[in-house]
Amino acid sequence: MNAPVRPVCLPPRWLQVLLALHRLSRLGYPPTLRELKGAVGLKATSNMNYQLRGLERAGLAVGPPYMQARGWRVN
């Protein structure tokens, strides 16, 4: 039997990033950091990377191998 799904409280920025990642991935290929950054409204790529690494640590997103331009996806 399936376990009940518990609601998860995400920081607002993480939710924004997840929604943008999902929306941009529907184009058929994973978005770049710059595309995600623009969709979320962040100015610094390093801040976008920080948000994505947090999602990755939480198990909500999967990052690309080292030095790959595209590859972030929702887990």
PDB file of C-alpha atoms in Angstrom:
ATOM      1  CA  MET A   1       0.000   0.000   0.000  1.00  0.00           C
ATOM      2  CA  ASN A   2       1.247   3.492  -0.780  1.00  0.00           C
ATOM      3  CA  ALA A   3       2.321   5.653   2.126  1.00  0.00           C
ATOM      4  CA  PRO A   4       0.382   8.903   2.510  1.00  0.00           C
ATOM      5  CA  VAL A   5       2.078  11.953   1.050  1.00  0.00           C
ATOM      6  CA  ARG A   6       2.960  14.549   3.655  1.00  0.00           C
ATOM      7  CA  PRO A   7       2.906  18.211   2.682  1.00  0.00           C
ATOM      8  CA  VAL A   8       6.343  19.770   2.444  1.00  0.00           C
ATOM      9  CA  CYS A   9       7.006  23.369   3.332  1.00  0.00           C
ATOM     10  CA  LEU A  10       9.511  24.765   0.844  1.00  0.00           C
ATOM     11  CA  PRO A  11      11.164  28.147   1.004  1.00  0.00           C
ATOM     12  CA  PRO A  12       9.440  30.458  -1.521  1.00  0.00           C
ATOM     13  CA  ARG A  13      12.585  30.780  -3.654  1.00  0.00           C
ATOM     14  CA  TRP A  14      12.957  26.992  -3.909  1.00  0.00           C
ATOM     15  CA  LEU A  15       9.359  26.691  -5.042  1.00  0.00           C
ATOM     16  CA  GLN A  16       9.990  29.388  -7.645  1.00  0.00           C
ATOM     17  CA  VAL A  17      13.074  27.550  -8.904  1.00  0.00           C
ATOM     18  CA  LEU A  18      11.298  24.180  -9.046  1.00  0.00           C
ATOM     19  CA  LEU A  19       8.380  25.634 -10.995  1.00  0.00           C
ATOM     20  CA  ALA A  20      10.731  27.395 -13.431  1.00  0.00           C
ATOM     21  CA  LEU A  21      12.794  24.225 -13.844  1.00  0.00           C
ATOM     22  CA  HIS A  22       9.664  22.209 -14.601  1.00  0.00           C
ATOM     23  CA  ARG A  23       8.265  24.832 -16.987  1.00  0.00           C
ATOM     24  CA  LEU A  24      11.523  25.274 -18.924  1.00  0.00           C
ATOM     25  CA  SER A  25      12.162  21.513 -19.101  1.00  0.00           C
ATOM     26  CA  ARG A  26       8.907  21.078 -21.004  1.00  0.00           C
ATOM     27  CA  LEU A  27      10.677  22.583 -24.035  1.00  0.00           C
ATOM     28  CA  GLY A  28      12.343  19.207 -24.553  1.00  0.00           C
ATOM     29  CA  TYR A  29      15.764  19.850 -23.021  1.00  0.00           C
ATOM     30  CA  PRO A  30      17.020  20.940 -19.601  1.00  0.00           C
ATOM     31  CA  PRO A  31      17.511  24.694 -19.102  1.00  0.00           C
ATOM     32  CA  THR A  32      20.860  26.396 -18.550  1.00  0.00           C
ATOM     33  CA  LEU A  33      21.675  28.231 -15.326  1.00  0.00           C
ATOM     34  CA  ARG A  34      21.217  31.549 -17.118  1.00  0.00           C
ATOM     35  CA  GLU A  35      17.786  30.564 -18.435  1.00  0.00           C
ATOM     36  CA  LEU A  36      16.714  29.512 -14.940  1.00  0.00           C
ATOM     37  CA  LYS A  37      18.201  32.665 -13.440  1.00  0.00           C
ATOM     38  CA  GLY A  38      16.204  34.817 -15.842  1.00  0.00           C
ATOM     39  CA  ALA A  39      12.984  32.890 -15.227  1.00  0.00           C
ATOM     40  CA  VAL A  40      13.300  33.259 -11.459  1.00  0.00           C
ATOM     41  CA  GLY A  41      14.500  36.864 -11.509  1.00  0.00           C
ATOM     42  CA  LEU A  42      17.893  36.397  -9.882  1.00  0.00           C
ATOM     43  CA  LYS A  43      20.804  38.598 -10.925  1.00  0.00           C
ATOM     44  CA  ALA A  44      23.782  36.419 -10.000  1.00  0.00           C
ATOM     45  CA  THR A  45      24.475  32.998 -11.479  1.00  0.00           C
ATOM     46  CA  SER A  46      26.179  32.020  -8.218  1.00  0.00           C
ATOM     47  CA  ASN A  47      22.908  32.626  -6.344  1.00  0.00           C
ATOM     48  CA  MET A  48      21.057  30.421  -8.839  1.00  0.00           C
ATOM     49  CA  ASN A  49      23.677  27.714  -8.324  1.00  0.00           C
ATOM     50  CA  TYR A  50      23.271  28.044  -4.543  1.00  0.00           C
ATOM     51  CA  GLN A  51      19.489  27.559  -4.820  1.00  0.00           C
ATOM     52  CA  LEU A  52      19.871  24.533  -7.107  1.00  0.00           C
ATOM     53  CA  ARG A  53      22.445  22.883  -4.835  1.00  0.00           C
ATOM     54  CA  GLY A  54      20.020  23.296  -1.930  1.00  0.00           C
ATOM     55  CA  LEU A  55      17.289  21.579  -3.944  1.00  0.00           C
ATOM     56  CA  GLU A  56      19.750  18.838  -4.841  1.00  0.00           C
ATOM     57  CA  ARG A  57      20.674  18.276  -1.165  1.00  0.00           C
ATOM     58  CA  ALA A  58      16.957  18.058  -0.342  1.00  0.00           C
ATOM     59  CA  GLY A  59      16.485  15.423  -3.070  1.00  0.00           C
ATOM     60  CA  LEU A  60      14.127  17.605  -5.118  1.00  0.00           C
ATOM     61  CA  ALA A  61      16.398  18.233  -8.120  1.00  0.00           C
ATOM     62  CA  VAL A  62      19.204  16.388  -9.879  1.00  0.00           C
ATOM     63  CA  GLY A  63      22.223  18.289 -11.138  1.00  0.00           C
ATOM     64  CA  PRO A  64      24.328  17.684 -14.244  1.00  0.00           C
ATOM     65  CA  PRO A  65      27.771  16.099 -14.291  1.00  0.00           C
ATOM     66  CA  TYR A  66      30.691  18.482 -13.871  1.00  0.00           C
ATOM     67  CA  MET A  67      30.968  21.258 -16.484  1.00  0.00           C
ATOM     68  CA  GLN A  68      27.815  20.388 -18.415  1.00  0.00           C
ATOM     69  CA  ALA A  69      25.877  23.423 -19.648  1.00  0.00           C
ATOM     70  CA  ARG A  70      22.431  21.858 -19.355  1.00  0.00           C
ATOM     71  CA  GLY A  71      21.239  19.099 -17.145  1.00  0.00           C
ATOM     72  CA  TRP A  72      19.251  20.244 -14.101  1.00  0.00           C
ATOM     73  CA  ARG A  73      15.989  18.373 -13.758  1.00  0.00           C
ATOM     74  CA  VAL A  74      13.234  17.883 -11.215  1.00  0.00           C
ATOM     75  CA  ASN A  75      13.697  14.654  -9.283  1.00  0.00           C
TER      76      ASN A  75
END
